[in-house]
PDB file of C-alpha atoms in Angstrom:
ATOM      1  CA  MET A   1     -11.983  15.431  -0.983  1.00 51.00           C
ATOM      2  CA  ILE A   2      -8.258  15.200  -0.216  1.00 46.00           C
ATOM      3  CA  ILE A   3      -8.546  17.460   2.832  1.00 46.00           C
ATOM      4  CA  LYS A   4     -11.585  15.520   4.059  1.00 49.00           C
ATOM      5  CA  LYS A   5      -9.718  12.220   3.900  1.00 52.00           C
ATOM      6  CA  PHE A   6      -6.720  13.836   5.540  1.00 49.00           C
ATOM      7  CA  LEU A   7      -8.833  14.970   8.484  1.00 42.00           C
ATOM      8  CA  ILE A   8     -10.350  11.507   8.837  1.00 50.00           C
ATOM      9  CA  TYR A   9      -6.974   9.787   8.954  1.00 50.00           C
ATOM     10  CA  PHE A  10      -5.469  12.497  11.140  1.00 51.00           C
ATOM     11  CA  THR A  11      -8.267  11.860  13.640  1.00 43.00           C
ATOM     12  CA  MET A  12      -7.452   8.135  13.516  1.00 50.00           C
ATOM     13  CA  TYR A  13      -3.864   9.004  14.284  1.00 48.00           C
ATOM     14  CA  MET A  14      -4.715  11.217  17.249  1.00 44.00           C
ATOM     15  CA  LEU A  15      -6.860   8.470  18.749  1.00 43.00           C
ATOM     16  CA  THR A  16      -3.914   6.078  18.688  1.00 48.00           C
ATOM     17  CA  ALA A  17      -1.071   8.553  19.267  1.00 45.00           C
ATOM     18  CA  CYS A  18      -0.837   8.020  23.032  1.00 38.00           C
ATOM     19  CA  ASN A  19      -0.637   4.267  22.512  1.00 45.00           C
ATOM     20  CA  LEU A  20       2.051   4.649  19.878  1.00 42.00           C
ATOM     21  CA  MET A  21       4.170   6.919  22.047  1.00 38.00           C
ATOM     22  CA  GLY A  22       3.694   4.647  25.019  1.00 39.00           C
ATOM     23  CA  CYS A  23       4.577   1.424  23.306  1.00 38.00           C
ATOM     24  CA  GLY A  24       7.443   2.494  21.055  1.00 36.00           C
ATOM     25  CA  ILE A  25       5.985   0.726  18.073  1.00 37.00           C
ATOM     26  CA  GLY A  26       8.693   1.993  15.725  1.00 40.00           C
ATOM     27  CA  ILE A  27       9.758  -0.657  13.227  1.00 39.00           C
ATOM     28  CA  ASP A  28      13.148  -2.282  13.735  1.00 43.00           C
ATOM     29  CA  LYS A  29      14.247  -3.473  10.318  1.00 43.00           C
ATOM     30  CA  ASN A  30      16.797  -5.814  11.903  1.00 44.00           C
ATOM     31  CA  ASP A  31      14.053  -7.943  13.409  1.00 44.00           C
ATOM     32  CA  SER A  32      13.092 -11.000  11.396  1.00 47.00           C
ATOM     33  CA  LEU A  33       9.711 -12.637  11.250  1.00 50.00           C
ATOM     34  CA  ASP A  34      11.006 -15.670  13.133  1.00 52.00           C
ATOM     35  CA  ASN A  35      11.376 -13.667  16.358  1.00 60.00           C
ATOM     36  CA  LYS A  36      10.437 -16.274  18.965  1.00 64.00           C
ATOM     37  CA  SER A  37       8.808 -13.785  21.336  1.00 84.00           C
ATOM     38  CA  TYR A  38       6.091 -13.128  18.758  1.00 90.00           C
ATOM     39  CA  ILE A  39       3.446 -15.176  17.002  1.00 95.00           C
ATOM     40  CA  ASN A  40       4.563 -15.885  13.444  1.00 96.00           C
ATOM     41  CA  GLU A  41       1.631 -17.029  11.322  1.00 96.00           C
ATOM     42  CA  LYS A  42       1.912 -18.112   7.699  1.00 97.00           C
ATOM     43  CA  LYS A  43      -1.153 -18.132   5.490  1.00 97.00           C
ATOM     44  CA  ILE A  44      -1.671 -19.329   1.904  1.00 98.00           C
ATOM     45  CA  ILE A  45      -4.706 -18.445  -0.189  1.00 98.00           C
ATOM     46  CA  GLU A  46      -5.332 -20.492  -3.340  1.00 98.00           C
ATOM     47  CA  LEU A  47      -6.957 -18.945  -6.408  1.00 98.00           C
ATOM     48  CA  ASN A  48      -9.783 -21.521  -6.290  1.00 98.00           C
ATOM     49  CA  GLY A  49     -10.697 -20.877  -9.913  1.00 97.00           C
ATOM     50  CA  ALA A  50     -10.485 -17.078  -9.810  1.00 98.00           C
ATOM     51  CA  LYS A  51      -9.413 -15.421 -13.063  1.00 98.00           C
ATOM     52  CA  GLN A  52      -9.269 -11.928 -11.584  1.00 98.00           C
ATOM     53  CA  ALA A  53      -9.268 -10.525  -8.077  1.00 99.00           C
ATOM     54  CA  LYS A  54     -10.047  -7.592  -5.823  1.00 99.00           C
ATOM     55  CA  VAL A  55      -7.908  -7.078  -2.735  1.00 99.00           C
ATOM     56  CA  ASP A  56      -8.837  -4.864   0.230  1.00 99.00           C
ATOM     57  CA  ILE A  57      -6.181  -4.272   2.886  1.00 99.00           C
ATOM     58  CA  ASN A  58      -6.821  -2.228   6.008  1.00 98.00           C
ATOM     59  CA  MET A  59      -4.103  -1.744   8.619  1.00 96.00           C
ATOM     60  CA  GLY A  60      -4.342   0.759  11.456  1.00 92.00           C
ATOM     61  CA  THR A  61      -0.762   0.626  12.782  1.00 93.00           C
ATOM     62  CA  GLY A  62       2.272  -1.447  11.857  1.00 95.00           C
ATOM     63  CA  GLU A  63       4.499  -2.373   8.943  1.00 97.00           C
ATOM     64  CA  LEU A  64       3.093  -3.553   5.615  1.00 98.00           C
ATOM     65  CA  SER A  65       5.134  -5.217   2.876  1.00 99.00           C
ATOM     66  CA  ILE A  66       3.655  -6.244  -0.491  1.00 99.00           C
ATOM     67  CA  LYS A  67       5.424  -7.903  -3.419  1.00 98.00           C
ATOM     68  CA  SER A  68       4.858 -10.434  -6.193  1.00 97.00           C
ATOM     69  CA  GLY A  69       4.755 -14.159  -5.584  1.00 94.00           C
ATOM     70  CA  GLU A  70       4.359 -17.257  -7.732  1.00 87.00           C
ATOM     71  CA  LYS A  71       1.446 -19.683  -8.282  1.00 91.00           C
ATOM     72  CA  LYS A  72      -0.527 -19.184  -5.081  1.00 96.00           C
ATOM     73  CA  PHE A  73      -2.916 -16.256  -5.053  1.00 98.00           C
ATOM     74  CA  MET A  74      -1.385 -15.043  -1.796  1.00 99.00           C
ATOM     75  CA  GLU A  75       1.456 -16.265   0.396  1.00 98.00           C
ATOM     76  CA  SER A  76       1.787 -14.318   3.605  1.00 98.00           C
ATOM     77  CA  GLU A  77       3.441 -14.018   6.995  1.00 98.00           C
ATOM     78  CA  PHE A  78       2.042 -12.125   9.957  1.00 98.00           C
ATOM     79  CA  LEU A  79       4.021 -11.178  13.051  1.00 97.00           C
ATOM     80  CA  TYR A  80       2.158 -10.066  16.167  1.00 94.00           C
ATOM     81  CA  LYS A  81       2.419 -10.192  19.951  1.00 90.00           C
ATOM     82  CA  LEU A  82      -0.962 -11.390  21.218  1.00 89.00           C
ATOM     83  CA  PRO A  83      -3.482 -13.930  19.835  1.00 92.00           C
ATOM     84  CA  GLU A  84      -6.233 -11.299  19.704  1.00 90.00           C
ATOM     85  CA  TRP A  85      -4.119  -9.309  17.227  1.00 92.00           C
ATOM     86  CA  LYS A  86      -4.489 -12.071  14.638  1.00 94.00           C
ATOM     87  CA  PRO A  87      -5.453 -10.379  11.329  1.00 96.00           C
ATOM     88  CA  ASN A  88      -8.863 -11.115   9.876  1.00 97.00           C
ATOM     89  CA  ILE A  89      -8.701 -12.724   6.427  1.00 98.00           C
ATOM     90  CA  GLU A  90     -11.728 -13.342   4.217  1.00 99.00           C
ATOM     91  CA  TYR A  91     -11.674 -14.801   0.706  1.00 99.00           C
ATOM     92  CA  GLU A  92     -14.437 -15.863  -1.649  1.00 99.00           C
ATOM     93  CA  VAL A  93     -14.831 -16.512  -5.367  1.00 99.00           C
ATOM     94  CA  ASN A  94     -17.944 -15.549  -7.338  1.00 98.00           C
ATOM     95  CA  ASN A  95     -18.193 -15.773 -11.125  1.00 98.00           C
ATOM     96  CA  LYS A  96     -14.443 -16.416 -11.321  1.00 98.00           C
ATOM     97  CA  GLU A  97     -13.660 -13.217  -9.423  1.00 99.00           C
ATOM     98  CA  GLY A  98     -11.794 -13.568  -6.151  1.00 99.00           C
ATOM     99  CA  LYS A  99     -12.425 -11.103  -3.337  1.00 99.00           C
ATOM    100  CA  LEU A 100      -9.850 -10.934  -0.565  1.00 99.00           C
ATOM    101  CA  LYS A 101     -10.114  -8.817   2.584  1.00 99.00           C
ATOM    102  CA  ILE A 102      -7.349  -8.477   5.161  1.00 99.00           C
ATOM    103  CA  TYR A 103      -7.962  -6.187   8.084  1.00 97.00           C
ATOM    104  CA  GLN A 104      -6.647  -5.428  11.521  1.00 94.00           C
ATOM    105  CA  PRO A 105      -8.926  -6.583  14.362  1.00 90.00           C
ATOM    106  CA  SER A 106     -10.556  -3.941  16.517  1.00 82.00           C
ATOM    107  CA  SER A 107      -8.973  -5.568  19.569  1.00 65.00           C
ATOM    108  CA  HIS A 108      -5.472  -4.622  18.382  1.00 55.00           C
ATOM    109  CA  ASN A 109      -4.141  -1.994  20.751  1.00 59.00           C
ATOM    110  CA  THR A 110      -0.546  -1.172  21.476  1.00 53.00           C
ATOM    111  CA  ASN A 111      -0.289  -0.585  25.203  1.00 50.00           C
ATOM    112  CA  ALA A 112       2.854  -2.592  25.893  1.00 45.00           C
ATOM    113  CA  LYS A 113       6.361  -1.550  24.871  1.00 50.00           C
ATOM    114  CA  ASP A 114       8.296  -2.984  21.936  1.00 56.00           C
ATOM    115  CA  ASN A 115       5.242  -4.371  20.194  1.00 72.00           C
ATOM    116  CA  LYS A 116       5.644  -5.157  16.527  1.00 85.00           C
ATOM    117  CA  TYR A 117       2.929  -5.739  14.004  1.00 93.00           C
ATOM    118  CA  LYS A 118       4.035  -6.805  10.532  1.00 97.00           C
ATOM    119  CA  TRP A 119       2.277  -8.132   7.460  1.00 98.00           C
ATOM    120  CA  ASN A 120       4.328  -9.577   4.588  1.00 98.00           C
ATOM    121  CA  LEU A 121       2.113 -10.318   1.584  1.00 99.00           C
ATOM    122  CA  ALA A 122       3.097 -11.844  -1.771  1.00 99.00           C
ATOM    123  CA  PHE A 123       0.502 -12.000  -4.559  1.00 99.00           C
ATOM    124  CA  ASN A 124       0.211 -14.021  -7.762  1.00 98.00           C
ATOM    125  CA  LYS A 125       1.942 -12.102 -10.543  1.00 96.00           C
ATOM    126  CA  ASP A 126      -0.348 -13.284 -13.358  1.00 97.00           C
ATOM    127  CA  VAL A 127      -3.933 -12.815 -12.174  1.00 98.00           C
ATOM    128  CA  PRO A 128      -5.358  -9.299 -12.827  1.00 98.00           C
ATOM    129  CA  ILE A 129      -5.713  -7.442  -9.515  1.00 98.00           C
ATOM    130  CA  ASP A 130      -7.564  -4.359  -8.293  1.00 99.00           C
ATOM    131  CA  MET A 131      -5.953  -3.331  -5.010  1.00 99.00           C
ATOM    132  CA  ASN A 132      -7.247  -1.075  -2.247  1.00 99.00           C
ATOM    133  CA  ILE A 133      -4.983  -0.204   0.706  1.00 98.00           C
ATOM    134  CA  GLU A 134      -6.044   1.933   3.645  1.00 97.00           C
ATOM    135  CA  GLY A 135      -3.795   2.661   6.581  1.00 93.00           C
ATOM    136  CA  GLY A 136      -3.539   4.793   9.690  1.00 92.00           C
ATOM    137  CA  ALA A 137       0.021   4.929  11.092  1.00 92.00           C
ATOM    138  CA  VAL A 138       1.774   2.536   8.721  1.00 94.00           C
ATOM    139  CA  GLU A 139       5.250   2.026   7.333  1.00 96.00           C
ATOM    140  CA  GLY A 140       4.776   0.504   3.893  1.00 96.00           C
ATOM    141  CA  HIS A 141       7.002  -1.146   1.322  1.00 98.00           C
ATOM    142  CA  ILE A 142       4.684  -1.712  -1.633  1.00 98.00           C
ATOM    143  CA  ASP A 143       6.298  -3.279  -4.711  1.00 99.00           C
ATOM    144  CA  LEU A 144       3.654  -3.750  -7.407  1.00 99.00           C
ATOM    145  CA  SER A 145       6.079  -3.682 -10.335  1.00 98.00           C
ATOM    146  CA  LYS A 146       5.685  -7.376 -11.163  1.00 97.00           C
ATOM    147  CA  LEU A 147       1.960  -7.741 -10.479  1.00 98.00           C
ATOM    148  CA  ASN A 148      -0.756  -7.785 -13.140  1.00 98.00           C
ATOM    149  CA  LEU A 149      -2.234  -4.604 -11.708  1.00 98.00           C
ATOM    150  CA  ASN A 150      -5.416  -2.995 -13.060  1.00 98.00           C
ATOM    151  CA  LYS A 151      -6.417  -0.427 -10.444  1.00 98.00           C
ATOM    152  CA  LEU A 152      -4.847   0.901  -7.276  1.00 99.00           C
ATOM    153  CA  PHE A 153      -6.163   3.029  -4.423  1.00 98.00           C
ATOM    154  CA  ILE A 154      -4.035   3.909  -1.393  1.00 97.00           C
ATOM    155  CA  ALA A 155      -5.073   6.206   1.456  1.00 94.00           C
ATOM    156  CA  THR A 156      -2.770   6.684   4.431  1.00 91.00           C
ATOM    157  CA  GLY A 157      -2.901   8.737   7.604  1.00 90.00           C
ATOM    158  CA  VAL A 158       0.436   9.188   9.378  1.00 88.00           C
ATOM    159  CA  SER A 159       2.647   6.979   7.254  1.00 89.00           C
ATOM    160  CA  ASP A 160       5.929   6.541   5.432  1.00 94.00           C
ATOM    161  CA  MET A 161       5.559   4.526   2.235  1.00 95.00           C
ATOM    162  CA  ASP A 162       7.549   3.601  -0.830  1.00 97.00           C
ATOM    163  CA  ILE A 163       5.386   2.435  -3.728  1.00 98.00           C
ATOM    164  CA  ASP A 164       6.879   0.832  -6.837  1.00 99.00           C
ATOM    165  CA  LEU A 165       4.736   1.124  -9.989  1.00 98.00           C
ATOM    166  CA  SER A 166       7.650   0.808 -12.419  1.00 98.00           C
ATOM    167  CA  GLY A 167       6.500  -2.445 -14.028  1.00 97.00           C
ATOM    168  CA  ASP A 168       6.137  -3.330 -17.696  1.00 94.00           C
ATOM    169  CA  TYR A 169       2.346  -3.323 -17.538  1.00 96.00           C
ATOM    170  CA  LYS A 170       0.310  -4.624 -20.492  1.00 94.00           C
ATOM    171  CA  GLN A 171      -2.834  -2.603 -19.782  1.00 96.00           C
ATOM    172  CA  ASN A 172      -3.850   0.877 -18.710  1.00 98.00           C
ATOM    173  CA  ILE A 173      -3.630   1.437 -14.971  1.00 98.00           C
ATOM    174  CA  LYS A 174      -5.660   3.885 -12.932  1.00 98.00           C
ATOM    175  CA  ALA A 175      -4.100   4.700  -9.574  1.00 98.00           C
ATOM    176  CA  GLU A 176      -4.955   7.081  -6.756  1.00 97.00           C
ATOM    177  CA  ILE A 177      -2.687   7.719  -3.789  1.00 94.00           C
ATOM    178  CA  GLU A 178      -3.615  10.016  -0.915  1.00 90.00           C
ATOM    179  CA  GLY A 179      -1.396  10.850   2.027  1.00 85.00           C
ATOM    180  CA  GLY A 180      -2.148  12.640   5.283  1.00 84.00           C
ATOM    181  CA  VAL A 181       1.037  13.186   7.319  1.00 88.00           C
ATOM    182  CA  GLY A 182       4.385  11.608   6.467  1.00 88.00           C
ATOM    183  CA  SER A 183       6.252  10.836   3.273  1.00 90.00           C
ATOM    184  CA  LEU A 184       5.558   8.959   0.057  1.00 92.00           C
ATOM    185  CA  LYS A 185       8.106   7.747  -2.476  1.00 95.00           C
ATOM    186  CA  ILE A 186       6.598   6.630  -5.771  1.00 97.00           C
ATOM    187  CA  TYR A 187       8.532   4.915  -8.565  1.00 98.00           C
ATOM    188  CA  LEU A 188       7.226   4.996 -12.153  1.00 98.00           C
ATOM    189  CA  PRO A 189       8.400   3.393 -15.432  1.00 98.00           C
ATOM    190  CA  LYS A 190      10.271   4.963 -18.342  1.00 96.00           C
ATOM    191  CA  ASN A 191       8.901   2.816 -21.144  1.00 95.00           C
ATOM    192  CA  ILE A 192       5.170   3.160 -20.454  1.00 96.00           C
ATOM    193  CA  GLY A 193       3.300   6.441 -20.742  1.00 97.00           C
ATOM    194  CA  VAL A 194       2.711   8.119 -17.384  1.00 98.00           C
ATOM    195  CA  LYS A 195       0.470  11.057 -16.521  1.00 97.00           C
ATOM    196  CA  VAL A 196       0.408  12.352 -12.942  1.00 96.00           C
ATOM    197  CA  ASN A 197      -2.126  14.759 -11.523  1.00 94.00           C
ATOM    198  CA  ALA A 198      -0.714  16.026  -8.239  1.00 87.00           C
ATOM    199  CA  GLY A 199      -3.052  17.977  -5.987  1.00 76.00           C
ATOM    200  CA  LYS A 200      -1.974  18.939  -2.501  1.00 62.00           C
ATOM    201  CA  GLY A 201      -2.879  20.485   0.816  1.00 67.00           C
ATOM    202  CA  VAL A 202       0.214  21.971   2.425  1.00 57.00           C
ATOM    203  CA  GLY A 203       2.591  19.194   1.415  1.00 72.00           C
ATOM    204  CA  ARG A 204       5.638  19.276  -0.862  1.00 82.00           C
ATOM    205  CA  ILE A 205       6.057  17.370  -4.117  1.00 87.00           C
ATOM    206  CA  LYS A 206       9.445  16.561  -5.641  1.00 91.00           C
ATOM    207  CA  VAL A 207       9.514  15.188  -9.190  1.00 94.00           C
ATOM    208  CA  ASP A 208      12.422  13.527 -11.013  1.00 96.00           C
ATOM    209  CA  GLY A 209      12.163  12.232 -14.596  1.00 96.00           C
ATOM    210  CA  LEU A 210       8.815  13.824 -15.477  1.00 97.00           C
ATOM    211  CA  LYS A 211       8.087  17.117 -17.190  1.00 95.00           C
ATOM    212  CA  LYS A 212       5.312  19.491 -16.257  1.00 91.00           C
ATOM    213  CA  ASP A 213       2.438  19.841 -18.721  1.00 82.00           C
ATOM    214  CA  GLN A 214       0.111  22.555 -17.409  1.00 80.00           C
ATOM    215  CA  ASP A 215      -1.194  21.172 -14.082  1.00 78.00           C
ATOM    216  CA  GLU A 216       0.076  17.632 -14.722  1.00 93.00           C
ATOM    217  CA  TYR A 217       3.340  15.742 -15.069  1.00 95.00           C
ATOM    218  CA  VAL A 218       4.150  13.332 -17.899  1.00 97.00           C
ATOM    219  CA  ASN A 219       7.129  11.178 -18.837  1.00 96.00           C
ATOM    220  CA  GLU A 220       8.848  11.003 -22.229  1.00 95.00           C
ATOM    221  CA  SER A 221       6.808   7.958 -23.260  1.00 96.00           C
ATOM    222  CA  TYR A 222       3.402   9.529 -22.674  1.00 96.00           C
ATOM    223  CA  GLY A 223       1.467   9.768 -25.937  1.00 94.00           C
ATOM    224  CA  LYS A 224       3.777   7.252 -27.614  1.00 96.00           C
ATOM    225  CA  THR A 225       2.675   3.987 -25.995  1.00 96.00           C
ATOM    226  CA  LYS A 226      -0.499   1.930 -26.189  1.00 95.00           C
ATOM    227  CA  ASN A 227      -0.781   1.548 -22.419  1.00 95.00           C
ATOM    228  CA  ASN A 228      -0.507   4.300 -19.830  1.00 98.00           C
ATOM    229  CA  ILE A 229      -0.495   4.839 -16.085  1.00 98.00           C
ATOM    230  CA  TYR A 230      -2.891   7.527 -14.904  1.00 98.00           C
ATOM    231  CA  LEU A 231      -1.955   8.538 -11.372  1.00 98.00           C
ATOM    232  CA  ASN A 232      -3.739  10.985  -9.073  1.00 95.00           C
ATOM    233  CA  ILE A 233      -1.842  12.036  -5.952  1.00 92.00           C
ATOM    234  CA  GLY A 234      -3.078  14.058  -2.979  1.00 86.00           C
ATOM    235  CA  VAL A 235      -0.912  15.292  -0.125  1.00 79.00           C
ATOM    236  CA  GLY A 236      -2.064  16.615   3.239  1.00 81.00           C
ATOM    237  CA  VAL A 237       0.935  17.563   5.392  1.00 84.00           C
ATOM    238  CA  GLY A 238       4.052  15.777   4.220  1.00 82.00           C
ATOM    239  CA  GLU A 239       6.257  15.107   1.242  1.00 87.00           C
ATOM    240  CA  VAL A 240       5.849  13.162  -1.980  1.00 89.00           C
ATOM    241  CA  GLU A 241       8.839  12.154  -4.072  1.00 93.00           C
ATOM    242  CA  ILE A 242       8.167  10.834  -7.583  1.00 95.00           C
ATOM    243  CA  LYS A 243      10.944   9.135  -9.539  1.00 97.00           C
ATOM    244  CA  VAL A 244      11.144   7.469 -12.942  1.00 96.00           C
ATOM    245  CA  LYS A 245      13.287   4.343 -13.089  1.00 90.00           C
TER     246      LYS A 245
END
């Protein structure tokens, strides 16, 4: 399953590789979202009565930042070069469950140089959230430590991501993270039980703050707390670093 997903995302990468090399889409962290040569769009999504939510995010290439917000369900900023690169956003509420989809338009292609494509998303920290993130060539800064997270699925192709799951969660969390090519840094809590199942292709896994228990890794709190994080990790070609903080 891991290798299959890796091949899928690797194919996505190869299809866009010439564009990426031609446009120099590397992220410049010194650029702010108010860069006047780009379209800077701000979007707010209200809860509209939702008591829980499912979030689907799909980005082919670019930089993705996720963190906690306040009362709004989502406050966001999008930075892009051309109007046709405007992200698609869909939100509906049924039976008090909100469903949010954010995805990159098929027209987004990076032929010109110095193109930047950034999504900054901040989600309500109180509403229970199931989150699904799929990316091709993405640099991600994913801080979920203050969200009311229930489930998490992340699948990346050629990406560098840091993912913070070190929150004081009040419920069990099931998470699955799969990487193709690149690096993943994952942060986990000390005071909540953690069990990590780390399968891999030809990647490397570095673990700090967890002890190995047969084919799994656990922290000192595992088996002693009411709530636990159950994390499955798959690596294609790349490196995963897991730290407890």
